[in-house]
Structure formats: structure tokens, C-alpha cells
Coordinates of C-alpha atoms in Angstrom, one line a residue:
Chain A
M1 CA 189.1 59.7 143.9
G2 CA 191.1 57.2 145.9
E3 CA 191.0 54.4 143.4
G4 CA 194.0 52.4 144.6
S5 CA 192.4 51.3 147.8
E6 CA 189.2 49.9 146.2
P7 CA 188.7 46.4 144.8
A8 CA 190.2 45.9 141.4
V9 CA 187.0 44.8 139.6
E10 CA 184.8 47.5 140.9
D11 CA 187.5 50.1 140.2
G12 CA 187.8 48.9 136.6
D13 CA 184.0 49.1 136.1
A14 CA 183.7 52.5 137.7
S15 CA 186.5 54.0 135.7
R16 CA 185.3 52.4 132.5
L17 CA 181.8 53.8 133.2
R18 CA 183.3 57.2 133.9
A19 CA 185.3 57.1 130.7
D20 CA 182.3 55.9 128.7
G21 CA 180.2 58.7 130.1
R22 CA 182.9 61.2 129.4
I23 CA 183.3 60.0 125.8
R24 CA 179.6 59.8 125.2
R25 CA 179.0 63.2 126.6
H26 CA 181.9 64.7 124.6
A27 CA 180.5 63.1 121.4
V28 CA 176.9 64.3 122.2
T29 CA 178.2 67.8 122.9
T30 CA 180.1 67.9 119.6
V31 CA 177.1 66.7 117.6
R32 CA 174.8 69.1 119.5
G33 CA 177.2 72.0 119.0
G34 CA 177.4 71.1 115.4
F35 CA 173.6 71.1 115.1
F36 CA 173.3 74.5 116.8
R37 CA 176.2 76.0 114.8
A38 CA 174.6 74.7 111.6
T39 CA 171.2 76.4 112.4
V40 CA 173.0 79.6 113.2
V41 CA 175.0 79.6 109.9
L42 CA 171.9 78.6 107.9
T43 CA 169.8 81.3 109.5
A44 CA 172.5 83.9 108.7
L45 CA 172.6 82.6 105.1
F46 CA 168.8 82.7 104.8
L47 CA 168.7 86.3 106.1
Y48 CA 171.5 87.6 103.9
C49 CA 171.5 85.5 100.8
P50 CA 168.6 87.4 99.2
V51 CA 170.4 90.7 99.8
L52 CA 173.6 89.3 98.2
V53 CA 171.7 88.0 95.2
V54 CA 170.0 91.4 94.5
G55 CA 173.4 93.1 95.0
Y56 CA 174.9 90.8 92.4
L57 CA 172.0 91.2 89.9
S58 CA 172.0 94.9 90.3
L59 CA 175.2 94.9 88.2
A60 CA 173.5 93.4 85.2
P61 CA 174.0 95.2 81.9
A62 CA 170.5 94.2 80.6
S63 CA 167.2 95.4 82.1
Q64 CA 166.2 91.7 82.6
P65 CA 169.3 90.1 84.1
S66 CA 170.3 86.6 82.9
I67 CA 172.2 84.4 85.3
P68 CA 175.1 84.3 85.4
L69 CA 175.6 87.9 84.5
E70 CA 177.3 88.7 81.2
G71 CA 179.5 91.5 82.4
A72 CA 179.0 94.0 85.1
T73 CA 178.0 97.7 85.0
L74 CA 176.9 100.4 87.4
R75 CA 174.5 101.9 84.9
W76 CA 171.3 101.0 86.8
Y77 CA 172.5 102.9 89.8
G78 CA 172.9 105.9 87.5
A79 CA 169.4 105.2 86.2
V80 CA 168.0 105.1 89.7
L81 CA 169.6 108.3 90.8
T82 CA 168.4 110.2 87.7
D83 CA 164.9 108.9 87.9
G84 CA 162.8 111.9 88.9
R85 CA 159.9 109.9 90.5
F86 CA 162.2 107.7 92.5
V87 CA 164.4 110.5 93.8
R88 CA 161.3 112.5 94.7
G89 CA 160.0 109.4 96.6
L90 CA 163.3 109.1 98.4
V91 CA 163.3 112.8 99.3
T92 CA 159.7 112.7 100.5
S93 CA 160.4 109.5 102.6
T94 CA 163.5 111.1 104.1
A95 CA 161.6 114.3 104.9
I96 CA 158.6 112.4 106.4
G97 CA 161.0 110.2 108.3
A98 CA 162.9 113.2 109.7
V99 CA 159.6 114.8 110.9
A100 CA 158.4 111.5 112.3
A101 CA 161.7 110.8 114.0
V102 CA 162.1 114.2 115.7
V103 CA 158.4 115.1 116.4
G104 CA 157.6 111.5 117.2
T105 CA 160.4 111.3 119.7
A106 CA 159.4 114.6 121.3
L107 CA 155.8 113.3 121.6
G108 CA 157.1 110.0 122.8
L109 CA 159.1 111.8 125.5
L110 CA 155.9 113.6 126.7
A111 CA 153.9 110.4 126.7
A112 CA 156.7 108.6 128.5
R113 CA 156.9 111.4 131.1
T114 CA 153.2 111.2 131.6
I115 CA 153.2 107.4 132.0
V116 CA 156.3 107.2 134.3
R117 CA 156.3 110.4 136.2
G118 CA 153.1 112.3 135.6
R119 CA 151.3 113.6 138.7
L120 CA 148.0 112.4 137.3
P121 CA 145.5 109.7 138.3
A122 CA 146.7 106.2 137.6
W123 CA 143.8 105.4 135.3
F124 CA 144.7 108.4 133.2
R125 CA 148.3 107.3 132.8
A126 CA 147.2 103.7 132.0
G127 CA 144.8 105.2 129.5
V128 CA 147.5 107.1 127.7
A129 CA 149.7 104.0 127.6
L130 CA 146.9 102.0 126.2
V131 CA 145.9 104.5 123.5
V132 CA 149.5 105.0 122.5
A133 CA 150.0 101.2 122.3
I134 CA 147.1 100.6 119.9
P135 CA 149.3 100.2 116.7
L136 CA 151.2 97.5 118.5
F137 CA 148.3 95.1 118.8
V138 CA 145.8 96.4 116.1
P139 CA 146.9 95.1 112.7
T140 CA 148.3 97.9 110.5
V141 CA 145.7 97.3 107.8
V142 CA 142.9 98.1 110.4
V143 CA 144.7 101.2 111.7
A144 CA 145.3 102.3 108.1
L145 CA 141.7 101.7 107.0
G146 CA 140.4 103.4 110.1
I147 CA 142.5 106.6 109.6
G148 CA 141.7 106.6 105.9
V149 CA 138.0 106.3 106.3
A150 CA 137.9 108.8 109.2
A151 CA 140.0 111.3 107.3
G152 CA 137.6 110.9 104.4
R153 CA 134.5 111.4 106.6
V154 CA 135.8 114.6 108.3
G155 CA 136.8 116.0 104.9
L156 CA 140.5 115.9 105.5
G157 CA 141.0 113.7 102.4
F158 CA 144.3 112.3 101.5
G159 CA 147.8 113.7 101.0
L160 CA 150.9 114.7 102.8
G161 CA 149.1 115.9 106.0
P162 CA 147.3 112.7 106.8
V163 CA 150.5 110.7 105.9
V164 CA 152.6 112.7 108.3
A165 CA 150.0 112.4 111.0
G166 CA 149.6 108.7 110.4
H167 CA 153.4 108.2 110.6
L168 CA 153.6 110.2 113.8
Y169 CA 151.0 107.9 115.3
W170 CA 152.7 104.9 113.9
V171 CA 156.1 105.6 115.5
L172 CA 154.6 107.0 118.8
P173 CA 154.4 103.6 120.7
F174 CA 158.0 102.8 119.8
S175 CA 159.4 106.1 120.9
T176 CA 157.2 106.2 124.0
F177 CA 158.1 102.8 125.3
L178 CA 161.8 103.2 124.4
V179 CA 162.0 106.4 126.3
A180 CA 159.7 105.2 129.1
S181 CA 161.9 102.2 129.9
R182 CA 164.9 104.6 130.3
Y183 CA 162.8 107.1 132.2
A184 CA 161.8 104.5 134.7
T185 CA 165.4 103.8 135.6
L186 CA 166.2 107.4 136.5
D187 CA 166.4 108.2 140.2
D188 CA 163.7 110.7 140.9
R189 CA 165.5 112.0 144.0
V190 CA 168.1 113.8 141.9
A191 CA 165.3 115.8 140.3
E192 CA 163.7 116.4 143.7
A193 CA 167.0 117.6 145.1
A194 CA 167.3 120.1 142.2
R195 CA 163.8 121.3 142.8
D196 CA 164.5 121.7 146.5
L197 CA 167.6 123.8 145.6
G198 CA 165.3 126.2 143.8
A199 CA 165.3 125.0 140.2
D200 CA 162.0 125.3 138.4
G201 CA 160.5 122.5 136.4
A202 CA 161.9 123.5 133.0
T203 CA 165.4 123.9 134.4
V204 CA 165.3 120.6 136.2
F205 CA 164.2 118.9 133.0
R206 CA 166.8 120.6 130.9
T207 CA 169.8 120.2 133.2
V208 CA 169.0 117.0 135.1
T209 CA 166.5 114.8 133.2
L210 CA 167.3 115.4 129.6
P211 CA 171.0 114.6 129.6
R212 CA 170.3 111.3 131.3
L213 CA 167.6 110.4 128.8
W214 CA 169.9 111.3 125.8
P215 CA 170.9 107.8 124.7
A216 CA 167.3 106.6 124.6
L217 CA 166.2 109.7 122.7
V218 CA 168.9 109.3 120.1
A219 CA 168.0 105.6 119.7
S220 CA 164.4 106.6 119.4
V221 CA 165.1 109.2 116.7
L222 CA 167.0 106.6 114.6
F223 CA 164.4 103.8 115.2
C224 CA 161.5 106.1 114.4
F225 CA 163.2 107.3 111.2
A226 CA 163.7 103.7 110.1
L227 CA 160.1 102.8 110.9
S228 CA 158.7 105.7 109.0
F229 CA 161.1 105.5 106.1
N230 CA 160.1 101.9 105.5
E231 CA 156.4 102.1 106.2
F232 CA 154.3 101.1 103.3
L233 CA 150.7 100.1 104.2
L234 CA 149.8 103.2 106.1
T235 CA 151.2 105.4 103.4
F236 CA 149.4 103.4 100.8
F237 CA 146.1 104.1 102.4
L238 CA 146.7 107.8 103.2
A239 CA 148.8 109.1 100.4
G240 CA 146.2 109.6 97.7
S241 CA 147.5 110.3 94.2
G242 CA 149.7 113.4 94.9
V243 CA 152.2 111.9 97.3
T244 CA 154.8 109.2 96.5
T245 CA 157.2 107.8 99.0
M246 CA 160.2 105.4 98.4
P247 CA 158.3 102.2 99.5
L248 CA 155.3 103.1 97.3
E249 CA 157.6 103.9 94.4
I250 CA 159.4 100.5 94.8
Y251 CA 156.1 98.7 95.2
G252 CA 154.9 100.3 91.9
K253 CA 158.1 99.2 90.2
V254 CA 157.6 95.6 91.5
R255 CA 154.2 95.5 89.9
I256 CA 155.4 96.5 86.5
G257 CA 158.5 94.3 86.7
A258 CA 161.3 96.8 86.2
T259 CA 163.9 94.4 87.4
S260 CA 167.4 95.7 87.0
F261 CA 166.3 99.2 88.0
L262 CA 164.6 97.7 91.0
N263 CA 167.6 95.7 92.0
A264 CA 169.8 98.8 92.0
A265 CA 167.2 100.8 93.9
S266 CA 166.9 98.0 96.4
V267 CA 170.6 98.0 97.1
L268 CA 170.7 101.8 97.5
V269 CA 167.7 101.6 99.9
L270 CA 169.2 98.7 101.9
L271 CA 172.6 100.6 102.2
L272 CA 170.8 103.7 103.4
S273 CA 168.7 102.0 106.1
G274 CA 171.5 99.7 107.0
A275 CA 173.6 102.8 107.7
V276 CA 170.9 104.1 110.1
A277 CA 170.7 100.7 111.7
A278 CA 174.5 100.5 112.2
A279 CA 174.5 104.0 113.7
A280 CA 171.8 102.8 116.2
A281 CA 173.6 99.6 117.0
S282 CA 176.8 101.5 117.8
L283 CA 174.9 103.7 120.2
E284 CA 172.7 101.4 122.1
P285 CA 173.0 97.6 122.3
P286 CA 169.6 96.0 121.5
T287 CA 169.4 94.1 124.7
Chain B
M1 CA 144.7 120.5 164.2
S2 CA 146.4 123.2 166.3
G3 CA 149.8 122.0 165.1
E4 CA 148.8 122.4 161.5
T5 CA 147.7 126.0 161.8
D6 CA 151.1 126.8 163.3
R7 CA 152.9 125.4 160.3
R8 CA 152.0 128.0 157.8
W9 CA 154.4 126.7 155.1
I10 CA 152.0 123.8 154.4
P11 CA 149.7 125.5 151.8
L12 CA 152.7 126.4 149.6
P13 CA 153.7 122.9 148.6
V14 CA 150.1 121.9 148.1
D15 CA 149.7 124.8 145.7
R16 CA 153.0 123.9 144.0
D17 CA 151.7 120.3 143.6
R18 CA 148.5 121.5 142.0
R19 CA 150.4 123.7 139.6
R20 CA 152.7 120.8 138.7
A21 CA 149.8 118.5 138.2
L22 CA 148.2 121.0 135.8
A23 CA 151.5 121.4 133.9
D24 CA 151.7 117.6 133.7
A25 CA 148.2 117.4 132.3
A26 CA 149.0 120.0 129.7
L27 CA 152.1 118.1 128.6
A28 CA 150.2 114.8 128.5
A29 CA 147.5 116.4 126.3
L30 CA 149.6 116.5 123.2
P31 CA 150.5 112.8 122.7
A32 CA 147.2 111.8 124.2
L33 CA 145.2 113.9 121.8
L34 CA 147.2 112.6 118.8
A35 CA 146.8 109.0 119.9
T36 CA 143.1 109.5 120.5
A37 CA 142.5 111.3 117.2
L38 CA 144.4 108.7 115.2
G39 CA 143.8 105.5 117.2
V40 CA 140.5 105.6 119.1
V41 CA 138.5 107.8 116.8
P42 CA 139.3 105.9 113.6
L43 CA 138.4 102.6 115.4
L44 CA 135.1 104.0 116.5
V45 CA 134.5 105.4 113.0
L46 CA 135.1 101.9 111.6
L47 CA 132.7 100.4 114.1
V48 CA 130.0 102.9 113.2
E49 CA 130.8 102.5 109.5
S50 CA 130.5 98.7 109.7
V51 CA 126.9 98.9 110.8
S52 CA 125.8 101.6 108.3
P53 CA 123.7 102.6 106.4
P54 CA 121.7 103.8 108.9
V55 CA 121.9 100.9 111.2
T56 CA 122.2 97.4 109.9
L57 CA 124.0 94.2 110.5
S58 CA 123.9 93.2 106.8
N59 CA 127.6 93.9 106.3
Y60 CA 128.4 91.4 109.0
A61 CA 125.9 89.0 107.4
D62 CA 127.7 89.4 104.1
L63 CA 130.9 88.3 105.8
G64 CA 129.6 84.8 105.9
G65 CA 129.1 84.6 102.2
S66 CA 131.5 84.0 99.3
V67 CA 135.2 83.6 99.9
Y68 CA 135.4 85.8 103.1
P69 CA 135.4 83.1 105.8
A70 CA 138.0 81.1 103.9
V71 CA 140.2 84.2 103.4
M72 CA 140.0 85.1 107.1
F73 CA 140.7 81.6 108.1
R74 CA 143.6 81.3 105.7
S75 CA 145.1 84.6 106.9
L76 CA 145.1 83.5 110.5
G77 CA 146.3 80.0 109.6
I78 CA 149.3 81.4 107.6
G79 CA 149.9 83.7 110.6
V80 CA 150.1 80.8 113.0
V81 CA 152.1 78.5 110.7
V82 CA 154.7 81.1 109.9
T83 CA 155.0 82.1 113.5
L84 CA 155.6 78.4 114.5
V85 CA 158.3 78.1 111.8
C86 CA 160.0 81.3 113.2
L87 CA 159.9 79.9 116.7
A88 CA 161.3 76.6 115.5
I89 CA 164.3 78.5 114.0
A90 CA 164.6 81.0 116.9
Y91 CA 164.9 78.3 119.6
P92 CA 168.2 76.7 118.5
V93 CA 169.6 80.0 117.2
T94 CA 169.0 82.0 120.3
Y95 CA 170.0 79.1 122.6
W96 CA 173.4 78.9 120.8
L97 CA 173.7 82.7 120.9
A98 CA 172.9 83.1 124.6
H99 CA 174.7 80.0 126.0
R100 CA 177.3 78.7 123.5
C101 CA 178.5 81.7 121.5
P102 CA 181.8 83.1 122.7
A103 CA 181.0 86.4 124.5
R104 CA 182.8 88.7 122.1
Y105 CA 180.9 87.4 119.1
R106 CA 177.5 87.6 120.8
L107 CA 176.7 91.2 120.2
P108 CA 177.9 91.3 116.6
V109 CA 175.9 88.2 115.7
L110 CA 172.8 89.4 117.5
V111 CA 173.0 92.8 115.7
S112 CA 173.5 91.1 112.3
F113 CA 170.4 88.9 113.0
T114 CA 168.3 92.0 113.9
L115 CA 169.6 94.2 111.1
P116 CA 166.8 93.1 108.7
L117 CA 164.3 94.6 111.2
W118 CA 165.4 98.0 109.8
L119 CA 165.2 97.2 106.2
N120 CA 162.2 97.8 103.9
Y121 CA 159.9 94.8 103.8
V122 CA 158.8 95.6 100.2
V123 CA 162.4 95.4 99.2
L124 CA 163.1 92.3 101.2
N125 CA 160.0 90.6 99.7
Y126 CA 161.1 91.6 96.3
T127 CA 164.5 90.0 96.7
W128 CA 162.8 86.5 96.8
V129 CA 161.2 87.1 93.4
W130 CA 164.7 86.9 91.8
I131 CA 165.7 83.9 93.8
L132 CA 162.6 81.8 93.0
A133 CA 161.6 83.0 89.5
S134 CA 161.7 80.5 86.7
E135 CA 164.9 82.2 85.3
G136 CA 166.0 83.1 88.9
V137 CA 169.0 81.9 90.9
V138 CA 167.7 78.6 92.2
N139 CA 166.3 77.4 88.9
T140 CA 169.4 78.5 87.0
V141 CA 171.6 76.5 89.4
L142 CA 169.3 73.4 89.4
T143 CA 169.0 73.3 85.6
G144 CA 172.7 74.1 85.2
L145 CA 173.7 71.2 87.4
G146 CA 171.2 68.9 85.6
V147 CA 169.1 68.2 88.7
V148 CA 166.0 69.2 86.9
D149 CA 165.2 69.3 83.2
R150 CA 163.0 72.4 83.2
P151 CA 162.6 75.2 85.8
L152 CA 160.5 74.4 88.8
D153 CA 157.4 76.5 89.7
L154 CA 158.7 78.0 92.9
L155 CA 157.3 81.6 92.7
R156 CA 153.7 82.3 93.6
T157 CA 152.7 78.7 93.7
A158 CA 150.2 77.5 96.3
S159 CA 151.4 74.6 98.5
G160 CA 148.2 72.6 98.0
V161 CA 149.1 71.0 101.4
G162 CA 146.7 71.5 104.2
V163 CA 145.6 70.0 107.5
G164 CA 141.8 70.3 107.5
A165 CA 141.0 73.9 106.7
L166 CA 144.5 75.1 107.7
E167 CA 146.4 75.4 104.4
L168 CA 150.1 75.8 104.5
P169 CA 151.5 78.8 102.7
G170 CA 153.2 78.3 99.4
L171 CA 157.0 78.3 99.2
S172 CA 157.5 81.9 98.1
L173 CA 154.9 83.3 100.5
G174 CA 156.2 81.3 103.4
L175 CA 159.9 82.2 102.8
G176 CA 159.0 85.9 102.3
F177 CA 157.1 86.0 105.6
V178 CA 159.7 84.1 107.6
H179 CA 162.4 86.3 106.2
I180 CA 160.8 89.5 107.4
Y181 CA 159.4 88.4 110.8
L182 CA 162.1 86.0 112.0
P183 CA 164.3 88.9 113.3
Y184 CA 161.4 90.0 115.6
V185 CA 161.1 86.5 117.1
L186 CA 164.8 86.1 117.4
L187 CA 165.1 89.3 119.4
T188 CA 162.2 88.5 121.8
M189 CA 163.4 84.9 122.2
Y190 CA 167.0 86.0 122.8
V191 CA 166.0 88.3 125.7
S192 CA 164.2 85.3 127.3
M193 CA 166.9 82.8 126.5
E194 CA 169.5 85.0 128.0
R195 CA 167.8 84.8 131.4
L196 CA 167.6 81.0 131.3
D197 CA 170.0 79.9 134.0
Y198 CA 172.4 77.6 132.1
R199 CA 173.2 75.7 135.3
Q200 CA 169.7 74.2 135.2
V201 CA 170.6 72.7 131.8
E202 CA 173.9 71.3 133.2
A203 CA 172.1 69.9 136.2
A204 CA 169.6 68.2 134.0
R205 CA 172.4 66.7 131.9
D206 CA 174.2 65.5 134.9
L207 CA 171.1 63.8 136.1
G208 CA 171.1 61.9 132.8
A209 CA 168.6 63.9 130.7
G210 CA 168.9 63.6 126.9
S211 CA 168.8 66.7 124.6
L212 CA 165.0 66.3 124.1
R213 CA 164.3 66.0 127.8
V214 CA 166.5 69.1 128.6
F215 CA 164.6 71.0 125.9
L216 CA 161.1 70.0 127.0
D217 CA 161.6 70.0 130.7
V218 CA 164.1 72.9 131.2
V219 CA 164.4 75.2 128.2
V220 CA 160.7 75.4 127.2
P221 CA 159.3 76.0 130.6
E222 CA 161.9 78.7 131.3
T223 CA 161.4 80.5 128.0
Y224 CA 157.8 79.9 126.9
A225 CA 156.8 83.5 128.0
G226 CA 159.3 84.9 125.5
A227 CA 158.1 82.5 122.8
V228 CA 154.5 83.5 123.4
A229 CA 155.4 87.2 123.4
G230 CA 157.3 86.8 120.2
A231 CA 154.4 84.9 118.6
L232 CA 151.9 87.6 119.7
I233 CA 154.2 90.3 118.2
V234 CA 154.3 88.7 114.7
Y235 CA 151.2 86.6 114.1
A236 CA 148.7 89.5 113.7
R237 CA 151.2 91.4 111.5
I238 CA 151.6 88.3 109.3
A239 CA 147.8 87.6 109.1
G240 CA 147.2 91.3 108.3
A241 CA 150.0 91.8 105.8
Y242 CA 149.3 93.3 102.4
A243 CA 152.6 93.8 100.5
T244 CA 154.0 90.3 101.0
P245 CA 151.0 88.4 99.6
Q246 CA 150.7 90.9 96.8
I247 CA 154.3 90.2 95.8
L248 CA 154.8 86.5 96.7
A249 CA 151.4 84.7 97.1
A250 CA 149.7 82.5 94.5
P251 CA 146.4 84.0 93.2
S252 CA 144.6 81.4 95.3
E253 CA 146.3 82.5 98.4
Q254 CA 144.5 85.8 98.8
M255 CA 144.7 87.3 102.3
I256 CA 142.5 89.5 104.4
A257 CA 144.4 92.8 103.9
Q258 CA 144.2 92.4 100.1
I259 CA 140.4 92.1 100.3
I260 CA 140.1 95.0 102.7
T261 CA 142.3 97.1 100.4
T262 CA 140.3 96.1 97.3
Q263 CA 137.0 97.1 99.0
F264 CA 138.6 100.4 100.1
Y265 CA 140.3 101.4 96.8
D266 CA 138.4 99.7 94.0
V267 CA 135.0 98.8 95.2
L268 CA 134.7 101.9 97.5
D269 CA 132.5 99.9 99.8
Y270 CA 133.6 101.4 103.1
P271 CA 131.0 99.8 105.3
F272 CA 131.9 96.3 104.1
A273 CA 135.7 97.0 104.4
A274 CA 135.0 98.3 107.9
A275 CA 133.0 95.1 108.8
L276 CA 135.8 92.9 107.5
S277 CA 138.4 94.9 109.6
V278 CA 136.3 94.9 112.8
A279 CA 135.8 91.1 112.5
F280 CA 139.5 90.5 111.8
L281 CA 140.5 92.8 114.7
A282 CA 138.1 90.9 117.0
V283 CA 139.6 87.5 116.0
V284 CA 143.2 88.9 116.4
L285 CA 142.4 90.3 119.8
V286 CA 141.1 87.0 121.0
G287 CA 144.6 85.6 120.4
F288 CA 146.1 88.5 122.4
G289 CA 143.5 88.0 125.2
V290 CA 144.4 84.4 125.6
G291 CA 148.1 85.0 125.4
A292 CA 148.1 87.9 127.8
L293 CA 146.2 85.9 130.5
S294 CA 149.6 84.7 131.6
T295 CA 151.5 87.1 133.8
D296 CA 154.8 85.9 132.5
V297 CA 153.8 86.7 129.0
R298 CA 152.5 90.2 130.1
A299 CA 155.9 90.9 131.7
E300 CA 157.6 89.8 128.5
L301 CA 155.3 92.0 126.3
K302 CA 156.0 95.0 128.5
R303 CA 159.5 95.1 127.1
W304 CA 158.0 95.9 123.7

């Protein structure tokens, strides 16, 4: 600003005001920035502190850790990996998770195709979307009780079959909407062009549509695996006495207070699902 | 008319369209049948079950008795309180992340905040047992420093603080819930916060608005849809949670899923468990109905 030509008093006031404002704004920004940074740091601590604590306690020599630890040992990790029930639960969970991930994503792909591209009446496509989305807005305990009671009434009973079916249904909305959002961005004219050039439906799907859906499908497989691997309540209602999964096994151990064993088991489980999450994060940014 | 009879290639595409529609219907059948068999049918079974034997409303009449209204109300109340706490944390955190955080740290920080989404909630709940137990981390530090003489009762203690019938969750229950559900709210809020045009904030500041004014008049109106969507995603899950109250709640803080499970597993009273579930579902859906009235919120929920 051309300050020199203006009356001295006014100029002094104006510049003092400006300077004041600048100082005040700078101070406020710093305080505010400090507040925001503090919330971010505290939130990160809040989310990760429990994990660090359990990691630390898992090294305890005794079965009931005393804080601070007297020495450190990996013996509980050995105990976890040689515990038949726990390993069986882990294997069962991994197997169910793999089925839920692959079959759930395939079903999700079909549902997404129906919703986004299906040559079917709009009410039908909306109906499919609604039915698939039920687990998103109906509390899990209600879904679980419903499937449990219905399975009992039609004589299916409990066990591995109902658990796998329940998990497939549980992951279906996530795979469907993950794939559908990607499907919706595809340019339909490329597929049409392939058709006009004589490709049949299956060929178009395999050579044109599938490659471009690939990232969403991989993300869906990983996400469905994590969802199924960690699902507790649904399994709790449907497993009966013959099936044990990792979350059920851990829940049982929490009830009887097997602490050091549980700490080591928790760390192993967290590492495993963390690895899946990291794989997913490196593929597809969450935004 | 005469023109159409000349163009004999017309019937072919129509036929092809019909074949494609049939194929589409066949492909749609698989997920649609699974979803109907495991979603619609069980809910109908519950509905029928809740008015049996043969046809009676006595199961619903029983809901009014004993502890059930209190448990239902407590569950929803805890759902609302925990959701509000999550939002109160998510607002400043996502604001910093979307508008203050240097771009190259943004994705790593966001991913690290959403990582717990992938972890097992039974395990995550359990981690709090060791922090808050009487010989746990917090009490060891506090007694070690001489802040307290004897360990505090932090684990499975009811808060005893309430506003009217709305009782606040106890410390361990509240922490356990926020720990699991905060990442969901953070992710939803972040998507919404990222679309907030930061120039509006700057304009408001230049016009002399203080932090509170900016927050209430610019940030909240621009992001409320994301906040409501985040709230809708978590509140029903919190109210209907089973494992968290089993592991972290005081005996007096029983929640609805625990009662439904007891009726199913121990009492084997399916009709009453069904009536409880249907009533709970009805109350939860009212919340969704109210929230989804807003088109902004619907658009936000579509992302999920």
C-alpha cells in the first residue's frame, strides 16, 4: 500500500492494526494448530496404546503378568502355536475366511453387475440392492438370531454349513458395493464396441470388464477375508458345539482369564490381520 | 410401418436383448437367492416367531415387564453417547488431516487410523482389560507414582452418572466401544471433511469469525451429512453389541444383545428372543428413517 502519501496518524494506526491483526492471527493459528495436532496425537495413542501394552505383556514369564515384567520370554507364543484348539480355530477361521472372500466376492460381482448393468426392471435391481444391504442396517444380533432360529426351524441345525452361509451373507454387502462403485465408473461403450465387433457376452466380460474391475475385486477379497476372519457374533449363534473359530476361541479364553496365553494369541492375530490390512492399503487407497 | 417391414435386421437385436435379459436374470438369481434366504426369510421367521404360539401378542406384552425397557433404553442410550464421543474426536482429527496435514503424511496417517477396522474386536476389547485391571497398567503407574494409595476400580464399573433415564456408560465399556468404532466414524468424516472447501474457512476468518463461529457456521453445515452418516453406521452396532459388554461392562450395564443371547442359548425361549429382536430392530430403524430423510445423508450413506 502507498503508505507514504497518507497522513501520519492514520498511517500509524492502520499499520499498528494490521500488525496487531497479523500477530493475533499468527498466535491463534499456532494455538489452534497445537490443539488439532494434540487431538491427532492423542487419538493415535488411544488407538495403539492397548496394542503396545498387550505386546509388552505377551513377553511375561508368568501366566499372570506382573507389571513391570520380570524378564521377557517368548514361551507363550510357543504355547499358543502348540495349543491344538487354538490352532484348529485359526485354521477354521482362515478356511472360512478364504471361502467367504473368494465366493463372497464372486457373488458380490454378480450382485454388482445386476445393480449397475443388469438389463432388468429398475424395481428388481433396487430390490437386490436392498436385500443385499440388510446386514448394514439390521443389527448383527438380529441377523444372527434370525438365521439361527430359521436354521433350527427348517432342520438345518448348527455347524460349519450355516456358519459359512452366514459369513457369505455377512460379507456380501461389502463386496457388492465395493465392486459396484467401481463398476459404475466403467465406460459401457467399450463393452458395447466389443460386442459390435462380434464378441459374445462371456468374452466381453473376460477380456474387457474383468481386467478393469480387478483392483476392486482384489480389495474386496482382502476386505471380505478380514470381515469373516474377525466375525464373532454371527459365528457364536450358528456354530453349535462342533465348530470353533479363532474369535470364539479367544472369547472363551477371555472368560476363563488365561491372560499371558491370550496376550500372545492377541499379538499373533493382530499381526496376521494387520498384514492383510497393509496388503489392502498398498493396493487401494481407502478414499 | 412400411419402413419397418423393409428393415428385416430389427428382430435380431430384439431377440438378442431378450436373451441378454434372461442371462442377466440367471446371474442375478444367485446373490439374490442367498440374500433372500439369509436376510429376508430369517427376518420373517423372527416376525412369525415373535407372535407365536399360535398367534399371540403376549411376548410383546412381556417386553414391558421386568428389566427389558430399561435394558433397551440403556443400549440405545449408550449407542448415542458413544457415537457423540466418536464424533467429538473425529471432527478435529479429520479437520487437521484433511486441511492441515502435509499432503505426503495424509495417506499414511489416515491408513494408520483406519487399520483397527481390520482387527478383531474381541481382541481389541480384551486389550483394555489389562490396561484397566486392578493390577493393570494404569493402576500400577498410579500407585507406583503415589498418586493413589490403592488401585482404582476402573474395570467393569458402572459410571453411576446419568441424565434422566440416559445413563452414561462406565469407563471401561465406553473406552472399549470408542476404541472399536472410532475408525468407522473417522473414515466417514474424513471423506466429508475432504470435500469441505477450505477457502470458505479462510473467508470466514478474514471476515473476523472466531474458531467457534467458523466451526458452527462453516464446518458443521458443510460436513453434517458425513457426521450423520458416520453416526448411523455405528450407533446400531454399538447398541446391539454383545462381546464388548460381556468383556467390559459392569453387571448392572447389561445390554440388549446379551439378553437376546441368553434367551436364545440358555432359556431357549425363541418367541421372546424374537420379540425382543423385532422391537429392537424397529427402534433402530426409526433412527435410520429419520437420518435418511435428508438427501445429503442418503448420498453420504451410498458410499458405504
